[in-house]
PDB file of C-alpha atoms in Angstrom:
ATOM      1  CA  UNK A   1      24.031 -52.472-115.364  1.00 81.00           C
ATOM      2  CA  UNK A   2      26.254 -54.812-116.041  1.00 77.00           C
ATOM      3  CA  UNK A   3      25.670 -57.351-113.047  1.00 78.00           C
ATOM      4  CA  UNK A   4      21.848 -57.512-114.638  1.00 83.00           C
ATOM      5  CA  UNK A   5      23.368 -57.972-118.044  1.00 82.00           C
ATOM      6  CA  UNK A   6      26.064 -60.847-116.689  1.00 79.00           C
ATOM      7  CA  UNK A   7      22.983 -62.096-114.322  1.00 80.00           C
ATOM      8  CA  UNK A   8      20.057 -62.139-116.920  1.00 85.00           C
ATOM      9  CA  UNK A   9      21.374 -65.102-118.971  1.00 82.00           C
ATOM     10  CA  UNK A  10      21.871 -67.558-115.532  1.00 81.00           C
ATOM     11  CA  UNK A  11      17.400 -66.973-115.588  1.00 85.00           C
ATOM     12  CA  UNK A  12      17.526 -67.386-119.016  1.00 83.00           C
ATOM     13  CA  UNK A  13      19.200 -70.769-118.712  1.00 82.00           C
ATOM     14  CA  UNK A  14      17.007 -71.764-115.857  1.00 83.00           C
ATOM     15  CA  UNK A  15      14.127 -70.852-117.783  1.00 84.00           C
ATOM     16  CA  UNK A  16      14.678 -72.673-120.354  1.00 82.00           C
ATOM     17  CA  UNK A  17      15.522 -75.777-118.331  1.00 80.00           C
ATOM     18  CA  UNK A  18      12.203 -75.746-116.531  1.00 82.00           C
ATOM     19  CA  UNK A  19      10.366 -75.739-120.203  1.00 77.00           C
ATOM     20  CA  UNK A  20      12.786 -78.163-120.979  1.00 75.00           C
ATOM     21  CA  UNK A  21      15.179 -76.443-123.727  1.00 70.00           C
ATOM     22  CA  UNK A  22      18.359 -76.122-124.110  1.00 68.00           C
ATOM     23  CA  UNK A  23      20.937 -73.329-125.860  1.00 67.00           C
ATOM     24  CA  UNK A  24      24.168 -74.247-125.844  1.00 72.00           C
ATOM     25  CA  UNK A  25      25.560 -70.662-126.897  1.00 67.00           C
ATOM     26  CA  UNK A  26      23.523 -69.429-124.272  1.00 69.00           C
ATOM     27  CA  UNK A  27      24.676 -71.849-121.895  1.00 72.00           C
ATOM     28  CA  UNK A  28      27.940 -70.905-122.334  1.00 76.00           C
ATOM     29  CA  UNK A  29      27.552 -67.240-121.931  1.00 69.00           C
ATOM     30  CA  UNK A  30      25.564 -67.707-118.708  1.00 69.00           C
ATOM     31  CA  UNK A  31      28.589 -69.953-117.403  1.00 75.00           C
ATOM     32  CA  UNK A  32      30.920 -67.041-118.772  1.00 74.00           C
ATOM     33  CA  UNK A  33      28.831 -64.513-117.117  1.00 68.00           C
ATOM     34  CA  UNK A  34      28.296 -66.017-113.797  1.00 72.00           C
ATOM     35  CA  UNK A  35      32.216 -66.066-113.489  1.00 78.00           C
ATOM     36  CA  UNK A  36      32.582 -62.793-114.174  1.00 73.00           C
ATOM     37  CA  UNK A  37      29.679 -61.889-112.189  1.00 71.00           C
ATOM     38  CA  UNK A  38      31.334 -63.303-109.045  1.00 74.00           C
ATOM     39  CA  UNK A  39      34.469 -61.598-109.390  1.00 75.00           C
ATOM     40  CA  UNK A  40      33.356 -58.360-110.134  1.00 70.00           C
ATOM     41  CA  UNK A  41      31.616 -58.765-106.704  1.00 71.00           C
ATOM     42  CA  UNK A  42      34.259 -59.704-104.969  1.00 74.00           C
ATOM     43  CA  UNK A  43      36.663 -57.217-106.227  1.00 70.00           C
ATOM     44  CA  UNK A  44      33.749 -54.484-105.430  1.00 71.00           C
ATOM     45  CA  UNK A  45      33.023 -55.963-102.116  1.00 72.00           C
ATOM     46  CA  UNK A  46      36.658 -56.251-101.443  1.00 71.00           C
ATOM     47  CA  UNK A  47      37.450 -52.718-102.805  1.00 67.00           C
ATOM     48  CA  UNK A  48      34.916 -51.525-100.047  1.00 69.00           C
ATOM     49  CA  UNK A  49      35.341 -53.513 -97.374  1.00 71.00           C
ATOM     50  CA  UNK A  50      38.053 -51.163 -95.778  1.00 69.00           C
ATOM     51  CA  UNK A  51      39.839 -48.202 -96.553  1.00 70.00           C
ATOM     52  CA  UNK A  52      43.279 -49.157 -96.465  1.00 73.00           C
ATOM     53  CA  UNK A  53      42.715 -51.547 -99.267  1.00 70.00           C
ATOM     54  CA  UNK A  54      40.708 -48.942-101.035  1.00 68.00           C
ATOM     55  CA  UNK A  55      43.918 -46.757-100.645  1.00 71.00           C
ATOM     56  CA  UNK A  56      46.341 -49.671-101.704  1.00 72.00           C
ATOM     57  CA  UNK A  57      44.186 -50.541-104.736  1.00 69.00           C
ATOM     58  CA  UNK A  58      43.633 -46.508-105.943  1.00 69.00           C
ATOM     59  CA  UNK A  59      47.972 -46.423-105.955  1.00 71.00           C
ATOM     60  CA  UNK A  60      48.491 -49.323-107.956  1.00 74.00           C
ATOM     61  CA  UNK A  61      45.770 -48.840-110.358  1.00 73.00           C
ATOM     62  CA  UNK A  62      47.288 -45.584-110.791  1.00 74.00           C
ATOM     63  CA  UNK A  63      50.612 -46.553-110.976  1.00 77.00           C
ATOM     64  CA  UNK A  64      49.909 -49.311-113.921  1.00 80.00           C
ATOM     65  CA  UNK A  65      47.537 -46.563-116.141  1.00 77.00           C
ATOM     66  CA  UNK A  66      50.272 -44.450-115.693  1.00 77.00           C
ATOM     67  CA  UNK A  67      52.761 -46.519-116.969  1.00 80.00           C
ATOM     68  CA  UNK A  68      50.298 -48.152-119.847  1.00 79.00           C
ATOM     69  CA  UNK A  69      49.936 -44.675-120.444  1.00 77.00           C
ATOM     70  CA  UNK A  70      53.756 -43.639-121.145  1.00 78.00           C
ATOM     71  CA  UNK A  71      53.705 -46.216-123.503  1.00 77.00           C
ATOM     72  CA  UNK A  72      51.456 -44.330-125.971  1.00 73.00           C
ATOM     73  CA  UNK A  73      52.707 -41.708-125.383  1.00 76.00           C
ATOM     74  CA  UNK A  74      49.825 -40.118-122.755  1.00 77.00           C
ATOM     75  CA  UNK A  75      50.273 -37.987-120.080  1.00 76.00           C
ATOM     76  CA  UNK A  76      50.280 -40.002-116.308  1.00 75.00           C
ATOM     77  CA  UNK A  77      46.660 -39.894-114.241  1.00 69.00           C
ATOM     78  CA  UNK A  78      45.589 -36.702-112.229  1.00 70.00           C
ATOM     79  CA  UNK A  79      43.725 -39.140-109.686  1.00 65.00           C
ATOM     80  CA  UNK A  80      45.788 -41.692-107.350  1.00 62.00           C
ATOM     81  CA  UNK A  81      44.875 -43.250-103.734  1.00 61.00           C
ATOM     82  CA  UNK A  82      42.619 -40.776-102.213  1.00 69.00           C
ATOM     83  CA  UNK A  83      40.541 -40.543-105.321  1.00 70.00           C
ATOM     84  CA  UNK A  84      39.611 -44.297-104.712  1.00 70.00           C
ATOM     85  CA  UNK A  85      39.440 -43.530-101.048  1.00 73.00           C
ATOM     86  CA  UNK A  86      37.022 -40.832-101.538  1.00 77.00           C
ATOM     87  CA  UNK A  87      35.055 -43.141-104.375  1.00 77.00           C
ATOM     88  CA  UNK A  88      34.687 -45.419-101.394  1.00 78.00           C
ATOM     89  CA  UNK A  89      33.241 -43.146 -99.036  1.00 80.00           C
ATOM     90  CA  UNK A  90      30.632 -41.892-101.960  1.00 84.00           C
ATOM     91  CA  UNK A  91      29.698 -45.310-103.092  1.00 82.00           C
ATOM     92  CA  UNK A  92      28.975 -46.613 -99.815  1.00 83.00           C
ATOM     93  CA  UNK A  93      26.514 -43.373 -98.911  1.00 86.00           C
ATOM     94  CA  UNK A  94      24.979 -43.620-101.908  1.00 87.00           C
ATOM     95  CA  UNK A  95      23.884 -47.361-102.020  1.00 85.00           C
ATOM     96  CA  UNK A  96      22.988 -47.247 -98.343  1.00 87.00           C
ATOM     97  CA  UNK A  97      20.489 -44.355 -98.732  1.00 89.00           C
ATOM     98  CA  UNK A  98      19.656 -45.142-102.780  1.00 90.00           C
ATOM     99  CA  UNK A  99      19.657 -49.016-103.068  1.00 88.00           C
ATOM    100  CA  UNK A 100      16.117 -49.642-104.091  1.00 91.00           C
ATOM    101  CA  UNK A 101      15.738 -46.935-106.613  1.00 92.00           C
ATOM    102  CA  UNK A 102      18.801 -47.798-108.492  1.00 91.00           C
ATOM    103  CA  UNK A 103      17.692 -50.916-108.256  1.00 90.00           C
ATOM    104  CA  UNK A 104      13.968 -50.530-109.467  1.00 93.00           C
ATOM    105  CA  UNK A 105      15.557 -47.978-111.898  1.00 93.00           C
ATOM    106  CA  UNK A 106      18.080 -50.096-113.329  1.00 90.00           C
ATOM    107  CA  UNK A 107      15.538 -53.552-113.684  1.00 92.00           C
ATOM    108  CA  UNK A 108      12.452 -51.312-115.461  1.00 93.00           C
ATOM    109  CA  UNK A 109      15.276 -49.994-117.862  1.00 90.00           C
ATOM    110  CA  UNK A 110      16.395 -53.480-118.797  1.00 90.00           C
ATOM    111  CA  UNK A 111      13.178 -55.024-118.983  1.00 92.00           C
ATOM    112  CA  UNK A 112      11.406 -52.157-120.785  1.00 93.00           C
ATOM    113  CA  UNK A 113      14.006 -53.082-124.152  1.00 92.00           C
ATOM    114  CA  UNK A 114      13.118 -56.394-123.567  1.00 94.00           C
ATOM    115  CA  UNK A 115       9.364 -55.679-123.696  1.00 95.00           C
ATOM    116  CA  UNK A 116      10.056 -53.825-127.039  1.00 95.00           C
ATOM    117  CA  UNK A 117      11.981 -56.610-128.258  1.00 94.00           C
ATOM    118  CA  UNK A 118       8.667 -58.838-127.521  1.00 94.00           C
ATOM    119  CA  UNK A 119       6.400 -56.321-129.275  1.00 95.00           C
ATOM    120  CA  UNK A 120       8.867 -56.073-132.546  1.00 95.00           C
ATOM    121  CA  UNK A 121       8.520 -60.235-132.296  1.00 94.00           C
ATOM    122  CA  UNK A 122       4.728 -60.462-132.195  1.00 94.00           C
ATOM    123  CA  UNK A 123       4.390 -57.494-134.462  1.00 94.00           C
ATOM    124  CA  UNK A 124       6.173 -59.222-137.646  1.00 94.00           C
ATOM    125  CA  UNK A 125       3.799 -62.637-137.082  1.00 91.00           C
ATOM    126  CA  UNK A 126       6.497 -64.177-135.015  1.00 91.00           C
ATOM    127  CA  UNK A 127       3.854 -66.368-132.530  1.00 90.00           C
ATOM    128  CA  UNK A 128       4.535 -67.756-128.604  1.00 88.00           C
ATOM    129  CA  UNK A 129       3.887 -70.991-129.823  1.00 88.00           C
ATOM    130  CA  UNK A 130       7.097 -70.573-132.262  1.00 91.00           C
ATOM    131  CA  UNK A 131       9.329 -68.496-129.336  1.00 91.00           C
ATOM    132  CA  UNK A 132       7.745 -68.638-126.105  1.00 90.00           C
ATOM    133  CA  UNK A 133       8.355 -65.177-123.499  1.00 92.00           C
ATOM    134  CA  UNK A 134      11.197 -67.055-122.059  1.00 90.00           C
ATOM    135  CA  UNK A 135      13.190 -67.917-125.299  1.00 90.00           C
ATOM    136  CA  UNK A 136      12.840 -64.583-126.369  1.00 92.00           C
ATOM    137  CA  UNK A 137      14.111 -63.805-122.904  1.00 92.00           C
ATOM    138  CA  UNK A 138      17.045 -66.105-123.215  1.00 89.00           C
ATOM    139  CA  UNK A 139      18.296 -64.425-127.405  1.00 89.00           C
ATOM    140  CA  UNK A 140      17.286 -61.015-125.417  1.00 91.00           C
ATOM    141  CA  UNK A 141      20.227 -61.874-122.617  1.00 88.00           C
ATOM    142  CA  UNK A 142      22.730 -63.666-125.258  1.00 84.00           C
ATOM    143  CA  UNK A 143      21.769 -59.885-127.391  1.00 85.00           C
ATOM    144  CA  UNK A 144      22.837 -57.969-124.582  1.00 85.00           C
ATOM    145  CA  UNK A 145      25.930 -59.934-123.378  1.00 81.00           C
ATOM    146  CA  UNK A 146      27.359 -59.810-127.318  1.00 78.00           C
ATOM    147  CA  UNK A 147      26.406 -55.843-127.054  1.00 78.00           C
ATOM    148  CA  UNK A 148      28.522 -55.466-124.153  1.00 74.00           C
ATOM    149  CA  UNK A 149      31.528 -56.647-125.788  1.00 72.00           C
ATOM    150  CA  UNK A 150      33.725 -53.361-127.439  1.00 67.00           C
ATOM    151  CA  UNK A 151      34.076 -54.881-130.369  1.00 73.00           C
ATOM    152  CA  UNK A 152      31.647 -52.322-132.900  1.00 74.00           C
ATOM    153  CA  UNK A 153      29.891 -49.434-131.804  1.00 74.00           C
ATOM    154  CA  UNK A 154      27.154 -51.135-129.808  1.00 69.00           C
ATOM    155  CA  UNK A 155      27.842 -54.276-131.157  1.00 72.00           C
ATOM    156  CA  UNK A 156      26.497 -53.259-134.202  1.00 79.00           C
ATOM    157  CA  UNK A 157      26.326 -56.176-136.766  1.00 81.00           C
ATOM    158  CA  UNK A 158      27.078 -58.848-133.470  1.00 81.00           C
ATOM    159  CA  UNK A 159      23.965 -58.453-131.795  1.00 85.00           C
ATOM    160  CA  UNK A 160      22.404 -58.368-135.473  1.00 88.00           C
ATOM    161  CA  UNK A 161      23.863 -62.045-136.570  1.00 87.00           C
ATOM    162  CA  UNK A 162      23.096 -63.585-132.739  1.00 85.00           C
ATOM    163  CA  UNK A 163      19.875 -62.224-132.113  1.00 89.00           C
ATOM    164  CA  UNK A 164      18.556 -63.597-135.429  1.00 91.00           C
ATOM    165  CA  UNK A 165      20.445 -67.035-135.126  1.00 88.00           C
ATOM    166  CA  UNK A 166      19.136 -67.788-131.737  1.00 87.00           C
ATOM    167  CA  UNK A 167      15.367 -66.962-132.678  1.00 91.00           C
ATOM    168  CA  UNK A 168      15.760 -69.209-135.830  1.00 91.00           C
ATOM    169  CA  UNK A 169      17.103 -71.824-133.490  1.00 87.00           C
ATOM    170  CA  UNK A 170      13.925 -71.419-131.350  1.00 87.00           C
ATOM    171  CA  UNK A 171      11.624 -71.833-133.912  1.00 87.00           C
ATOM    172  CA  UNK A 172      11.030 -68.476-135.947  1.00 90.00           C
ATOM    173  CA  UNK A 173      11.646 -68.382-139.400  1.00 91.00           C
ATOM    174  CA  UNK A 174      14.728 -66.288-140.985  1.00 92.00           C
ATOM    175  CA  UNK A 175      12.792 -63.839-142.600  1.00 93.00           C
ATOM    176  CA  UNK A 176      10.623 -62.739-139.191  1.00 93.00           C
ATOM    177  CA  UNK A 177      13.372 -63.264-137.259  1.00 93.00           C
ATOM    178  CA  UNK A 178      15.857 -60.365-139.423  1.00 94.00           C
ATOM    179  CA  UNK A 179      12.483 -58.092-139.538  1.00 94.00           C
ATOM    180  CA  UNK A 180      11.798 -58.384-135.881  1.00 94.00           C
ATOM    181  CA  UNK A 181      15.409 -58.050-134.859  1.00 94.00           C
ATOM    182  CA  UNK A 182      15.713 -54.922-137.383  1.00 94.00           C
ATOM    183  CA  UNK A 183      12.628 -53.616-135.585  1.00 95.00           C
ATOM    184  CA  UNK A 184      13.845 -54.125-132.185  1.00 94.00           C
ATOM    185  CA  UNK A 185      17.398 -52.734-132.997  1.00 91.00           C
ATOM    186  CA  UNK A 186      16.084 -49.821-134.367  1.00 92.00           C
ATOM    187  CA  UNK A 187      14.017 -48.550-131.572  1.00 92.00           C
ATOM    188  CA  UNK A 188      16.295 -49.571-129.036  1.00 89.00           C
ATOM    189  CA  UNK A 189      19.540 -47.948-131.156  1.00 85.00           C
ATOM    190  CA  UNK A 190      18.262 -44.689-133.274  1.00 85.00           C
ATOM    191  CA  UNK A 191      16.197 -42.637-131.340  1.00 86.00           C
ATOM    192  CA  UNK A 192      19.094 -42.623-128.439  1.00 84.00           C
ATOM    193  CA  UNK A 193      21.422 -41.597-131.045  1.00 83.00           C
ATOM    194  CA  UNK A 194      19.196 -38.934-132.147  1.00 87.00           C
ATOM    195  CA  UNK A 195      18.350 -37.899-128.508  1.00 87.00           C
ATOM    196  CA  UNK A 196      22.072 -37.504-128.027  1.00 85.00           C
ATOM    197  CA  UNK A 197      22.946 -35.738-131.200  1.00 86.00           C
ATOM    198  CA  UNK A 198      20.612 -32.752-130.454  1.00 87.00           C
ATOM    199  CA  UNK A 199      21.507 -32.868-126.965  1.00 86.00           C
ATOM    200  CA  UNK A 200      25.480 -32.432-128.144  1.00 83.00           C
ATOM    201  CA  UNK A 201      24.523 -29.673-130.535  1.00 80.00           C
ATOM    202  CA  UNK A 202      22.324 -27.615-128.502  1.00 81.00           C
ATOM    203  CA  UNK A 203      25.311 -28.063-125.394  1.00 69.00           C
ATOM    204  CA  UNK A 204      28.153 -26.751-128.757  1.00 61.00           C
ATOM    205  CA  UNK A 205      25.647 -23.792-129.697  1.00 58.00           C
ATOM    206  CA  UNK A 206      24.692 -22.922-125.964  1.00 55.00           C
ATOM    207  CA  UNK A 207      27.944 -22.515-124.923  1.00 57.00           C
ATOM    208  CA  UNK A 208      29.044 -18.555-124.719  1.00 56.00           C
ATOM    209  CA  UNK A 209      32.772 -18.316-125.538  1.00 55.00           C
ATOM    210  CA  UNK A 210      35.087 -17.577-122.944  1.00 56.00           C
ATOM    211  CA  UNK A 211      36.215 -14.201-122.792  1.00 52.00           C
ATOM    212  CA  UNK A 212      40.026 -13.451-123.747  1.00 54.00           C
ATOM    213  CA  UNK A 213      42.293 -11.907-121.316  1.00 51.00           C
ATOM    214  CA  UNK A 214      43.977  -8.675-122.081  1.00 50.00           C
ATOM    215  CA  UNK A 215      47.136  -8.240-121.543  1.00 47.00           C
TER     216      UNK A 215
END
């Protein structure tokens, strides 16, 4: 997930170079996300390349929770070395036998928001001629990247204000730009939330209470 969200924006840029636009906020993001891109690769490819290192890295990470921990006051981490060792062992199985469905799976649930974001765009009058597929591809990745960060809940009001300012830039006016980023947000944001608020109350009512023991 977040390798396509850090990767999306480097196509987005090339995109729009080969129309011949340019986004400088977007632009900057891709540059921001291609850095982090390649280090979370390397760490990950490092982190499995053997399993001493896995066992070296597992310790320390432990270690500094632990101690970031004491500081507020928390309890130190149940998991250490062999926790990472054994996350090594599962990763590896499961990306040599599973690569191209989590793959597949993982690029169809991306793209599928963005197809509802193009939908929401065309719906509210908002034409290709005024944002083509690939500058609603390139506010779509700058969307996503300014979701990611934990500022709000789901970057709520973020990915509002950026969405809308980088459609305006490409040619949409304000008022079908807020309407079709309401639309999009809303489709993308509520029914998950209600999905996962029955879900959560029918797992609270479900659940039988555990039985007391006597003494």
């Amino acid at each position: 997930n977040q390798s396509v969200i850090l990767g999306f924006p480097i196509l987005a840029v090339a995109g729009l170079a080969a129309q011949g636009a340019r986004n400088r906020a977007l632009e900057i993001a891709a540059l921001v996300g291609l850095t982090v891109f390649a280090v979370i690769v390397a760490g990950f490819a490092l982190a499995l390349s053997n399993e001493r290192l896995a066992n070296r890295v597992g310790d320390r990470t432990a270690r500094l929770i632990s101690a970031a921990g004491r500081l507020l006051h928390k309890a130190p981490v149940k998991w250490n070395e062999p926790s990472f060792v054994r996350f090594r062992d599962e990763t590896i199985e499961l990306i040599r036998r599973r690569w191209p469905f989590l793959t597949a799976a993982t690029l169809a649930g991306h793209l599928t928001v963005f197809v509802v974001l193009v939908v929401s765009l065309r719906a509210v009058g908002v034409t290709h001629t005024e944002v083509t597929i690939v500058e609603a591809f390139a506010a779509w990745t700058l969307a996503r990247i300014l979701g990611a960060i934990p500022i709000t809940p789901g970057g709520v009001g973020f990915v509002e204000l950026g969405l809308t300012g980088v459609l305006v830039a490409f040619g949409a006016s304000n008022a079908e730009a807020v309407a079709a980023t309401l639309i999009y947000r809303f489709l993308t944001v509520v029914p998950t939330v209600v999905v996962g608020l029955v879900a959560a109350g029918t797992g609270v009512v479900g659940r039988k209470p555990r039985a007391r023991a006597v003494t």
